[in-house]
Amino acid sequence: MKASKKKLKKIGVLGGTFDPPHLGHLEISKFAIKKLKLSFLIWAVTKKNPLKKSPFKSLKIRISLSRKIVNKIKKIRVKSFDKLIKSSKTINLIRHIKKSNDSTIYFLMGSDNLIKFHRWHQWKEIANVSKIVVFPRNGYLKKTLTCRAIKTLGKDKILFMRSRKIDISSSKIRK
C-alpha cells in the first residue's frame, strides 16, 4: 500500500498596519491568490510597525475596515496576532503560522518595503522560513534592484510579481 502524500497548504501573508486598508492591498491579495495558487491569504494587521510612527486609527478600527474590504473574498482572512504571539515581529508571525499549519508561507510585500527589509528583525531568517513575494510600486524599481536584501539574499530568494503598479498607499490616503 502506498503512503498517501499530504498536499502542503500554500498560505500567503500580507502583514502591516493597514492604516487604512485600501484597494491596493486587495488587488495584490487577489493577484497573489490566483497566481501563486494560495490555499488562503492572511491579512496580519499589526498594532504598530516598529519602523513607522504610531497608526492614526486604532487596531480595532483597522481590523474592522480590513474585514469590510475583503468581506466577499473567502480566501482572505483578517487577523491580528500581536497579543497571541506576544510580538509584532514578522519572523515570530511566520513561525507561529508555520507551526500551526503544515504549509509553505508566501510573505507578500511592496518593493518599497524590500528596500528597508534589511532593517527588519531577523530578516535573513524570514527569507529562510518563507518565500518573499515582492509587488512593484511606482518609483522603486532602480532602488529595489540594488538594495541590500537583493545583494545579500540573491534574486532566487525573492519572487518578483509582474502585476500592474497600483499608485495608492495608506500614507497618500491619510494625506
PDB file of C-alpha atoms in Angstrom:
ATOM      1  CA  MET A   1       0.000   0.000   0.000  1.00  0.00           C
ATOM      2  CA  LYS A   2       1.377   3.420  -0.985  1.00  0.00           C
ATOM      3  CA  ALA A   3       1.670   6.104   1.649  1.00  0.00           C
ATOM      4  CA  SER A   4      -0.536   8.995   0.647  1.00  0.00           C
ATOM      5  CA  LYS A   5       1.317  12.224   0.180  1.00  0.00           C
ATOM      6  CA  LYS A   6      -0.452  15.036   2.015  1.00  0.00           C
ATOM      7  CA  LYS A   7      -0.557  18.191  -0.091  1.00  0.00           C
ATOM      8  CA  LEU A   8       1.089  21.146   1.609  1.00  0.00           C
ATOM      9  CA  LYS A   9      -1.027  24.235   2.046  1.00  0.00           C
ATOM     10  CA  LYS A  10       0.196  27.396   0.396  1.00  0.00           C
ATOM     11  CA  ILE A  11      -0.512  30.303   2.715  1.00  0.00           C
ATOM     12  CA  GLY A  12       0.000  33.927   1.819  1.00  0.00           C
ATOM     13  CA  VAL A  13       0.698  36.533   4.477  1.00  0.00           C
ATOM     14  CA  LEU A  14       0.307  40.258   3.925  1.00  0.00           C
ATOM     15  CA  GLY A  15       1.368  41.976   7.114  1.00  0.00           C
ATOM     16  CA  GLY A  16       1.101  45.614   8.026  1.00  0.00           C
ATOM     17  CA  THR A  17      -0.694  48.305   9.927  1.00  0.00           C
ATOM     18  CA  PHE A  18      -3.379  48.725   7.214  1.00  0.00           C
ATOM     19  CA  ASP A  19      -3.777  52.354   8.266  1.00  0.00           C
ATOM     20  CA  PRO A  20      -6.087  52.467   6.388  1.00  0.00           C
ATOM     21  CA  PRO A  21      -6.597  49.314   4.311  1.00  0.00           C
ATOM     22  CA  HIS A  22      -7.180  50.117   0.634  1.00  0.00           C
ATOM     23  CA  LEU A  23      -7.855  48.675  -2.819  1.00  0.00           C
ATOM     24  CA  GLY A  24      -4.118  48.293  -3.469  1.00  0.00           C
ATOM     25  CA  HIS A  25      -3.942  45.755  -0.620  1.00  0.00           C
ATOM     26  CA  LEU A  26      -6.979  43.990  -2.059  1.00  0.00           C
ATOM     27  CA  GLU A  27      -5.662  43.903  -5.644  1.00  0.00           C
ATOM     28  CA  ILE A  28      -2.265  42.409  -4.763  1.00  0.00           C
ATOM     29  CA  SER A  29      -4.022  39.910  -2.477  1.00  0.00           C
ATOM     30  CA  LYS A  30      -6.355  38.693  -5.226  1.00  0.00           C
ATOM     31  CA  PHE A  31      -3.464  38.592  -7.712  1.00  0.00           C
ATOM     32  CA  ALA A  32      -1.304  36.540  -5.297  1.00  0.00           C
ATOM     33  CA  ILE A  33      -4.122  34.099  -4.501  1.00  0.00           C
ATOM     34  CA  LYS A  34      -4.620  33.424  -8.205  1.00  0.00           C
ATOM     35  CA  LYS A  35      -1.007  33.410  -9.462  1.00  0.00           C
ATOM     36  CA  LEU A  36       0.526  31.535  -6.518  1.00  0.00           C
ATOM     37  CA  LYS A  37      -2.484  29.200  -6.146  1.00  0.00           C
ATOM     38  CA  LEU A  38      -2.728  30.000  -2.432  1.00  0.00           C
ATOM     39  CA  SER A  39      -4.992  27.965  -0.167  1.00  0.00           C
ATOM     40  CA  PHE A  40      -5.743  31.261   1.584  1.00  0.00           C
ATOM     41  CA  LEU A  41      -4.143  34.591   2.437  1.00  0.00           C
ATOM     42  CA  ILE A  42      -3.923  36.254   5.830  1.00  0.00           C
ATOM     43  CA  TRP A  43      -4.036  39.993   6.299  1.00  0.00           C
ATOM     44  CA  ALA A  44      -2.000  40.172   9.518  1.00  0.00           C
ATOM     45  CA  VAL A  45      -2.914  43.558  10.966  1.00  0.00           C
ATOM     46  CA  THR A  46      -0.258  44.663  13.428  1.00  0.00           C
ATOM     47  CA  LYS A  47      -0.719  47.067  16.311  1.00  0.00           C
ATOM     48  CA  LYS A  48       2.328  49.102  15.293  1.00  0.00           C
ATOM     49  CA  ASN A  49       5.129  48.832  12.757  1.00  0.00           C
ATOM     50  CA  PRO A  50       8.392  49.343  14.690  1.00  0.00           C
ATOM     51  CA  LEU A  51       9.879  51.251  11.727  1.00  0.00           C
ATOM     52  CA  LYS A  52       6.982  53.728  11.422  1.00  0.00           C
ATOM     53  CA  LYS A  53       5.096  56.279  13.506  1.00  0.00           C
ATOM     54  CA  SER A  54       2.081  55.150  15.527  1.00  0.00           C
ATOM     55  CA  PRO A  55      -1.001  54.410  13.403  1.00  0.00           C
ATOM     56  CA  PHE A  56      -3.728  57.067  13.118  1.00  0.00           C
ATOM     57  CA  LYS A  57      -6.603  54.629  13.625  1.00  0.00           C
ATOM     58  CA  SER A  58      -6.950  52.111  16.457  1.00  0.00           C
ATOM     59  CA  LEU A  59      -6.211  48.422  15.852  1.00  0.00           C
ATOM     60  CA  LYS A  60      -9.898  47.586  16.305  1.00  0.00           C
ATOM     61  CA  ILE A  61     -10.956  50.113  13.627  1.00  0.00           C
ATOM     62  CA  ARG A  62      -8.229  48.958  11.204  1.00  0.00           C
ATOM     63  CA  ILE A  63      -9.315  45.322  11.599  1.00  0.00           C
ATOM     64  CA  SER A  64     -12.950  46.294  11.063  1.00  0.00           C
ATOM     65  CA  LEU A  65     -12.140  48.344   7.933  1.00  0.00           C
ATOM     66  CA  SER A  66      -9.992  45.476   6.593  1.00  0.00           C
ATOM     67  CA  ARG A  67     -12.812  42.980   7.095  1.00  0.00           C
ATOM     68  CA  LYS A  68     -15.235  45.268   5.239  1.00  0.00           C
ATOM     69  CA  ILE A  69     -12.911  45.470   2.220  1.00  0.00           C
ATOM     70  CA  VAL A  70     -12.378  41.692   1.992  1.00  0.00           C
ATOM     71  CA  ASN A  71     -15.835  40.519   3.118  1.00  0.00           C
ATOM     72  CA  LYS A  72     -16.753  38.981  -0.261  1.00  0.00           C
ATOM     73  CA  ILE A  73     -13.459  37.124  -0.686  1.00  0.00           C
ATOM     74  CA  LYS A  74     -13.499  33.807   1.154  1.00  0.00           C
ATOM     75  CA  LYS A  75      -9.779  33.141   0.710  1.00  0.00           C
ATOM     76  CA  ILE A  76      -8.697  36.275   2.619  1.00  0.00           C
ATOM     77  CA  ARG A  77      -8.697  36.177   6.411  1.00  0.00           C
ATOM     78  CA  VAL A  78      -8.130  39.255   8.553  1.00  0.00           C
ATOM     79  CA  LYS A  79      -6.480  38.721  11.919  1.00  0.00           C
ATOM     80  CA  SER A  80      -4.191  40.381  14.431  1.00  0.00           C
ATOM     81  CA  PHE A  81      -1.605  38.078  16.008  1.00  0.00           C
ATOM     82  CA  ASP A  82       0.300  40.555  18.217  1.00  0.00           C
ATOM     83  CA  LYS A  83      -1.400  39.574  21.508  1.00  0.00           C
ATOM     84  CA  LEU A  84      -1.478  35.866  20.678  1.00  0.00           C
ATOM     85  CA  ILE A  85       2.227  35.607  19.849  1.00  0.00           C
ATOM     86  CA  LYS A  86       3.240  38.488  22.159  1.00  0.00           C
ATOM     87  CA  SER A  87       5.151  40.126  19.326  1.00  0.00           C
ATOM     88  CA  SER A  88       4.758  42.342  16.284  1.00  0.00           C
ATOM     89  CA  LYS A  89       7.852  40.869  14.611  1.00  0.00           C
ATOM     90  CA  THR A  90       7.308  39.252  11.211  1.00  0.00           C
ATOM     91  CA  ILE A  91       9.625  36.327  11.974  1.00  0.00           C
ATOM     92  CA  ASN A  92       7.527  35.387  15.027  1.00  0.00           C
ATOM     93  CA  LEU A  93       4.315  35.673  13.000  1.00  0.00           C
ATOM     94  CA  ILE A  94       5.629  33.378  10.253  1.00  0.00           C
ATOM     95  CA  ARG A  95       6.953  30.831  12.755  1.00  0.00           C
ATOM     96  CA  HIS A  96       3.561  30.809  14.509  1.00  0.00           C
ATOM     97  CA  ILE A  97       1.641  30.271  11.250  1.00  0.00           C
ATOM     98  CA  LYS A  98       4.087  27.568  10.112  1.00  0.00           C
ATOM     99  CA  LYS A  99       3.841  25.785  13.464  1.00  0.00           C
ATOM    100  CA  SER A 100       0.044  25.634  13.331  1.00  0.00           C
ATOM    101  CA  ASN A 101      -0.164  24.675   9.621  1.00  0.00           C
ATOM    102  CA  ASP A 102       1.788  22.168   7.551  1.00  0.00           C
ATOM    103  CA  SER A 103       2.429  24.733   4.861  1.00  0.00           C
ATOM    104  CA  THR A 104       4.593  26.840   2.620  1.00  0.00           C
ATOM    105  CA  ILE A 105       4.398  30.513   3.580  1.00  0.00           C
ATOM    106  CA  TYR A 106       4.477  33.272   0.967  1.00  0.00           C
ATOM    107  CA  PHE A 107       5.223  36.629   2.584  1.00  0.00           C
ATOM    108  CA  LEU A 108       3.940  39.494   0.414  1.00  0.00           C
ATOM    109  CA  MET A 109       5.387  42.992   0.365  1.00  0.00           C
ATOM    110  CA  GLY A 110       5.704  46.030  -1.877  1.00  0.00           C
ATOM    111  CA  SER A 111       9.041  46.881  -3.463  1.00  0.00           C
ATOM    112  CA  ASP A 112       9.190  49.934  -1.158  1.00  0.00           C
ATOM    113  CA  ASN A 113       9.396  47.545   1.810  1.00  0.00           C
ATOM    114  CA  LEU A 114      12.075  45.374   0.200  1.00  0.00           C
ATOM    115  CA  ILE A 115      14.396  48.401   0.213  1.00  0.00           C
ATOM    116  CA  LYS A 116      14.078  48.585   4.028  1.00  0.00           C
ATOM    117  CA  PHE A 117      13.869  44.809   4.555  1.00  0.00           C
ATOM    118  CA  HIS A 118      17.444  44.598   5.924  1.00  0.00           C
ATOM    119  CA  ARG A 119      16.278  46.692   8.913  1.00  0.00           C
ATOM    120  CA  TRP A 120      13.640  44.122   9.926  1.00  0.00           C
ATOM    121  CA  HIS A 121      14.234  41.849  12.920  1.00  0.00           C
ATOM    122  CA  GLN A 122      15.901  38.594  11.716  1.00  0.00           C
ATOM    123  CA  TRP A 123      15.237  39.498   8.090  1.00  0.00           C
ATOM    124  CA  LYS A 124      17.505  36.798   6.655  1.00  0.00           C
ATOM    125  CA  GLU A 125      15.647  34.175   8.698  1.00  0.00           C
ATOM    126  CA  ILE A 126      12.304  35.452   7.318  1.00  0.00           C
ATOM    127  CA  ALA A 127      13.656  34.654   3.834  1.00  0.00           C
ATOM    128  CA  ASN A 128      14.703  31.169   5.037  1.00  0.00           C
ATOM    129  CA  VAL A 129      11.321  30.196   6.507  1.00  0.00           C
ATOM    130  CA  SER A 130       9.104  31.796   3.858  1.00  0.00           C
ATOM    131  CA  LYS A 131       9.092  32.753   0.219  1.00  0.00           C
ATOM    132  CA  ILE A 132       9.418  36.520  -0.187  1.00  0.00           C
ATOM    133  CA  VAL A 133       6.982  37.826  -2.807  1.00  0.00           C
ATOM    134  CA  VAL A 134       7.502  41.403  -3.989  1.00  0.00           C
ATOM    135  CA  PHE A 135       4.990  43.584  -5.813  1.00  0.00           C
ATOM    136  CA  PRO A 136       6.054  46.606  -7.880  1.00  0.00           C
ATOM    137  CA  ARG A 137       5.497  50.134  -6.550  1.00  0.00           C
ATOM    138  CA  ASN A 138       5.884  53.291  -8.629  1.00  0.00           C
ATOM    139  CA  GLY A 139       9.312  54.878  -8.366  1.00  0.00           C
ATOM    140  CA  TYR A 140      11.080  51.975  -6.647  1.00  0.00           C
ATOM    141  CA  LEU A 141      12.416  49.757  -9.454  1.00  0.00           C
ATOM    142  CA  LYS A 142      16.003  51.046  -9.545  1.00  0.00           C
ATOM    143  CA  LYS A 143      16.342  51.121  -5.724  1.00  0.00           C
ATOM    144  CA  THR A 144      14.802  47.656  -5.448  1.00  0.00           C
ATOM    145  CA  LEU A 145      17.262  46.032  -7.846  1.00  0.00           C
ATOM    146  CA  THR A 146      20.279  47.418  -5.976  1.00  0.00           C
ATOM    147  CA  CYS A 147      19.007  47.143  -2.383  1.00  0.00           C
ATOM    148  CA  ARG A 148      20.836  45.284   0.380  1.00  0.00           C
ATOM    149  CA  ALA A 149      18.242  42.491   0.563  1.00  0.00           C
ATOM    150  CA  ILE A 150      18.813  41.590  -3.106  1.00  0.00           C
ATOM    151  CA  LYS A 151      22.597  41.808  -2.755  1.00  0.00           C
ATOM    152  CA  THR A 152      22.605  39.624   0.381  1.00  0.00           C
ATOM    153  CA  LEU A 153      19.843  37.108  -0.332  1.00  0.00           C
ATOM    154  CA  GLY A 154      20.157  36.918  -4.105  1.00  0.00           C
ATOM    155  CA  LYS A 155      17.371  37.206  -6.653  1.00  0.00           C
ATOM    156  CA  ASP A 156      16.486  33.497  -6.364  1.00  0.00           C
ATOM    157  CA  LYS A 157      15.271  34.006  -2.749  1.00  0.00           C
ATOM    158  CA  ILE A 158      12.825  36.705  -3.854  1.00  0.00           C
ATOM    159  CA  LEU A 159       9.883  36.223  -6.179  1.00  0.00           C
ATOM    160  CA  PHE A 160       9.037  39.367  -8.151  1.00  0.00           C
ATOM    161  CA  MET A 161       5.429  39.516  -9.285  1.00  0.00           C
ATOM    162  CA  ARG A 162       4.598  41.045 -12.642  1.00  0.00           C
ATOM    163  CA  SER A 163       1.420  42.845 -11.712  1.00  0.00           C
ATOM    164  CA  ARG A 164       0.237  46.276 -12.635  1.00  0.00           C
ATOM    165  CA  LYS A 165       1.513  49.011 -10.366  1.00  0.00           C
ATOM    166  CA  ILE A 166      -1.175  50.465  -8.166  1.00  0.00           C
ATOM    167  CA  ASP A 167      -0.417  54.063  -7.306  1.00  0.00           C
ATOM    168  CA  ILE A 168      -2.097  54.100  -3.912  1.00  0.00           C
ATOM    169  CA  SER A 169      -0.782  53.869  -0.393  1.00  0.00           C
ATOM    170  CA  SER A 170      -2.100  54.292   3.121  1.00  0.00           C
ATOM    171  CA  SER A 171       0.125  57.347   3.648  1.00  0.00           C
ATOM    172  CA  LYS A 172      -1.295  59.016   0.486  1.00  0.00           C
ATOM    173  CA  ILE A 173      -4.847  58.314   1.689  1.00  0.00           C
ATOM    174  CA  ARG A 174      -4.094  59.823   5.128  1.00  0.00           C
ATOM    175  CA  LYS A 175      -2.727  62.999   3.491  1.00  0.00           C
TER     176      LYS A 175
END
